[in-house]
XYZ file of N, CA, C and O in Angstrom:
320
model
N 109.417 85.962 109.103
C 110.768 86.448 109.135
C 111.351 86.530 107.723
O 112.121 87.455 107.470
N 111.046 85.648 106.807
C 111.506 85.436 105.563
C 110.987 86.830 105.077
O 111.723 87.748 104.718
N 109.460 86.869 105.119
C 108.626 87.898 104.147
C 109.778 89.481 104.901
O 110.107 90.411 104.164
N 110.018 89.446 105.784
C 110.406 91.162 106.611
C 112.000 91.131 105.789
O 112.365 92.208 105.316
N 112.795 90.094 105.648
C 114.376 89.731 105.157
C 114.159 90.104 103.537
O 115.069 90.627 102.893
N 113.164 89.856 103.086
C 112.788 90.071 101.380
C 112.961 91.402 101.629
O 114.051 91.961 101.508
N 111.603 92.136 102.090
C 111.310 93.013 102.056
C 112.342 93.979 101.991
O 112.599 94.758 101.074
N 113.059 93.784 103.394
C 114.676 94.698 103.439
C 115.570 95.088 102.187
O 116.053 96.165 101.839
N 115.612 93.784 101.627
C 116.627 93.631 100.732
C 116.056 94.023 98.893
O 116.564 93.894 97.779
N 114.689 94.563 99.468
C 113.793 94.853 97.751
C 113.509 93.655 96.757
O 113.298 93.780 95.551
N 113.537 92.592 97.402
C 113.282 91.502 96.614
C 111.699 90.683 96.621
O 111.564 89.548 96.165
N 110.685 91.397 97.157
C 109.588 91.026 96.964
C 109.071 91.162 95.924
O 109.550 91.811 94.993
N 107.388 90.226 95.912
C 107.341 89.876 94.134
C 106.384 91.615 93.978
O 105.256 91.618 94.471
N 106.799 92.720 93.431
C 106.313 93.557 93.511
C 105.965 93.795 91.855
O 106.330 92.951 91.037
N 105.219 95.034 91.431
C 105.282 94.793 90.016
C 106.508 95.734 89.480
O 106.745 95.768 88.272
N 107.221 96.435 90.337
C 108.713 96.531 89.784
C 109.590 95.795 89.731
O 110.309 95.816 88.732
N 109.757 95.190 90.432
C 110.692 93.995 90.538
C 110.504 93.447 89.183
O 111.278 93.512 88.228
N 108.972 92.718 89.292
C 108.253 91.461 88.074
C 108.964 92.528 86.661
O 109.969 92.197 86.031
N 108.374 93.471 86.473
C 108.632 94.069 85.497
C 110.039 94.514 84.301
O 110.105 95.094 83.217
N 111.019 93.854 85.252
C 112.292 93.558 85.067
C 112.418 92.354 84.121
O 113.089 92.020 83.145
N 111.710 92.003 84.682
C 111.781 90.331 83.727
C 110.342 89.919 82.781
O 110.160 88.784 82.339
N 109.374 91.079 82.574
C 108.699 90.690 81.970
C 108.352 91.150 80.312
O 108.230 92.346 80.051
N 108.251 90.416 79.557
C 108.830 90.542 77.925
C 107.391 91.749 77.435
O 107.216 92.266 76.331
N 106.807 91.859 78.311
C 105.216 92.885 77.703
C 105.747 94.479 77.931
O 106.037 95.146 78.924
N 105.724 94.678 76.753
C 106.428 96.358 76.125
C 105.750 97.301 77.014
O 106.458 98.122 77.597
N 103.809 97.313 77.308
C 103.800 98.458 77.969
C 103.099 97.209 79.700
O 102.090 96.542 79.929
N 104.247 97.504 80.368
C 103.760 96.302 81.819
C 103.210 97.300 82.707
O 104.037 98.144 83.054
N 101.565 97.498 83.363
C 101.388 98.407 84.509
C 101.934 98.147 85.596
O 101.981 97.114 86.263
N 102.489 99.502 85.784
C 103.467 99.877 87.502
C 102.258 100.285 88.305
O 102.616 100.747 89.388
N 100.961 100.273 88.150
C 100.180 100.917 89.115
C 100.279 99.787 90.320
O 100.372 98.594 90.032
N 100.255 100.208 91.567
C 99.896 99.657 92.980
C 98.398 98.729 92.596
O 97.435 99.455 92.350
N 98.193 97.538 92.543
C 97.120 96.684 92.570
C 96.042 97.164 93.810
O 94.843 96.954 93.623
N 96.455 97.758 94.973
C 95.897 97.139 96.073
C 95.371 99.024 95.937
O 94.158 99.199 96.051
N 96.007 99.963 95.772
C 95.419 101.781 95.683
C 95.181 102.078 94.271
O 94.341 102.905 93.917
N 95.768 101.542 93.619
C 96.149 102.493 92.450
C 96.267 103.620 91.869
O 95.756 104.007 90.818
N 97.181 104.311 92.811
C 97.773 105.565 92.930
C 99.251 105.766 92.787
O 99.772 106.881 92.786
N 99.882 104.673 92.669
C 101.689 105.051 92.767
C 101.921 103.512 92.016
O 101.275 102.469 91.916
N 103.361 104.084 91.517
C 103.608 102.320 91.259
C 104.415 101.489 92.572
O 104.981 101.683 93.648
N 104.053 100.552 91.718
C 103.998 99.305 93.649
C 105.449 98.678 93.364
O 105.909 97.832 92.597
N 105.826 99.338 94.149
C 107.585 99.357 94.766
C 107.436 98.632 96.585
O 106.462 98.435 97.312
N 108.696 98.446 96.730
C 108.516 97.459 97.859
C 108.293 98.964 98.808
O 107.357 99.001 99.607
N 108.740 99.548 98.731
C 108.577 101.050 99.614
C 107.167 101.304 99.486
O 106.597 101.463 100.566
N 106.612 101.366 98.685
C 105.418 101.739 98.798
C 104.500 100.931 98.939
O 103.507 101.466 99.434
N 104.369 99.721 98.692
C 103.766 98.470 99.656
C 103.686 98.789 101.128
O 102.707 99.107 101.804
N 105.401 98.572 101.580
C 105.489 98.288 102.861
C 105.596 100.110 104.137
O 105.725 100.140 105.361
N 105.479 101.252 103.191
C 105.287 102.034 103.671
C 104.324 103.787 103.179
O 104.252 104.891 103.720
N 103.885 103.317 102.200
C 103.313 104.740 101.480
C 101.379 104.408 101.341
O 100.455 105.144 101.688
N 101.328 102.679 100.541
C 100.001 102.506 100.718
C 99.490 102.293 101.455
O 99.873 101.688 102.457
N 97.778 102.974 101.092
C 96.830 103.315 102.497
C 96.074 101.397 103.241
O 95.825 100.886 104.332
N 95.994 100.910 101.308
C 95.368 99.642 101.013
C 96.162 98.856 102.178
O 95.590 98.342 103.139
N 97.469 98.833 101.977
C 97.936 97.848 102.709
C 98.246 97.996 104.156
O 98.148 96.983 104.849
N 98.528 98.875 104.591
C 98.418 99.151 105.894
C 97.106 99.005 106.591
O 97.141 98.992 107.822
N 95.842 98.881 105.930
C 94.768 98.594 106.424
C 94.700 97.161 106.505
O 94.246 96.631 107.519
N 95.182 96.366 105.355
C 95.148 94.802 105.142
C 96.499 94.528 106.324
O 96.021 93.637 107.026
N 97.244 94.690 106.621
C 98.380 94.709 107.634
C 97.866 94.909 109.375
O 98.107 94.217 110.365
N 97.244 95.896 109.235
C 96.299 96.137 111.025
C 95.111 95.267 110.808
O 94.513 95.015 111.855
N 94.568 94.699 109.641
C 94.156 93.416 110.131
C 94.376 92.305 110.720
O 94.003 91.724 111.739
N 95.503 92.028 109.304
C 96.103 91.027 110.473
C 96.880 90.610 111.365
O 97.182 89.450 111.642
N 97.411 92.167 112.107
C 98.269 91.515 112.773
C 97.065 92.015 114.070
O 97.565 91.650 115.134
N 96.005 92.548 114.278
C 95.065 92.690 115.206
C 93.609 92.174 114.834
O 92.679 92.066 115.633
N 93.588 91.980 113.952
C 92.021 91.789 113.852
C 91.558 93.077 113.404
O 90.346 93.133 113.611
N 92.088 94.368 112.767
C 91.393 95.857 112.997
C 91.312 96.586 114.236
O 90.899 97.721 114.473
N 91.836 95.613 115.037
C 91.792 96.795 116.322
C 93.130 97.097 116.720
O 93.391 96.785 117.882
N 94.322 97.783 115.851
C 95.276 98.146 116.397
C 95.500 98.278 114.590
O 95.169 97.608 113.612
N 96.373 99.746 114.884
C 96.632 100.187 113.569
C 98.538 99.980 114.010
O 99.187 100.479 114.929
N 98.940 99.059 112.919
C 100.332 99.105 113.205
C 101.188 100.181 113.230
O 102.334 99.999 113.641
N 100.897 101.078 112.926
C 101.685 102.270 112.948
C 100.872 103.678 112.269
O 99.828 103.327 111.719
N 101.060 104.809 112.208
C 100.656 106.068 111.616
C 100.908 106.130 110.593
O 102.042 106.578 110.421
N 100.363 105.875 109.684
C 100.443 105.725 108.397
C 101.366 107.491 108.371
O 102.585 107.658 108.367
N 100.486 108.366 108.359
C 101.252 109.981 108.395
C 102.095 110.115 108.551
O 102.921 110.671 107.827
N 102.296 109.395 110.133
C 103.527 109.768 110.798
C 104.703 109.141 110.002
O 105.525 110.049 109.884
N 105.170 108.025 109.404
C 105.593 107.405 108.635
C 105.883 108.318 107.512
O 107.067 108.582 107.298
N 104.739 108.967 106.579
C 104.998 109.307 105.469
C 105.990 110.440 105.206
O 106.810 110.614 104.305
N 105.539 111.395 106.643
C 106.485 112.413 106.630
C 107.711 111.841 107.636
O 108.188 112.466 108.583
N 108.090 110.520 107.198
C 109.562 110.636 107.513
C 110.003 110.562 109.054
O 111.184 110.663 109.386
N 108.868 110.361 110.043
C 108.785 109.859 111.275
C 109.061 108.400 111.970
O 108.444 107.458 111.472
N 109.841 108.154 112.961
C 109.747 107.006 113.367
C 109.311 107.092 114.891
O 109.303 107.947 115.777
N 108.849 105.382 114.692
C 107.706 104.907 115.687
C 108.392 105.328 116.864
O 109.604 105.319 117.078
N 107.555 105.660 117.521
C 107.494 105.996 119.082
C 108.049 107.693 119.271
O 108.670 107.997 120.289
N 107.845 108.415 118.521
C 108.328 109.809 118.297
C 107.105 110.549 118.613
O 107.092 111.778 118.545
């Protein structure tokens, strides 16, 4: 409940967030987990492929994809 209340509010340890406070002139924004976008709580919790795969792990074991990644991207909500 804590981690979903962060999340809402953009306060997870993301490397935008970190990067606010960190004194290193050139700090990488790349996504750790794709490295394709910089890793914003939005794109953690809704754009990367990495984590949505690490996410339908665990909340199934791999056998249940929490949501459409697609359907999501273009701006869809669940059960549509």
């Amino acid at each position: 409940q804590i981690f979903c209340w962060q999340a809402l509010q953009g306060k997870i340890a993301v490397k935008l967030n970190i990067e606010r406070f960190s004194n290193e002139a050139e700090f990488d924004l790349t996504c750790a987990l794709c490295g394709t976008e910089p890793e914003s709580t939005d794109h953690l919790m809704l754009h990367c492929e990495m984590s949505w795969k690490m996410w339908s792990e665990v909340l199934d074991g791999g056998q249940y994809m929490w949501g459409d990644l697609e359907h999501y991207r273009n701006g869809g909500i669940s059960g549509q």
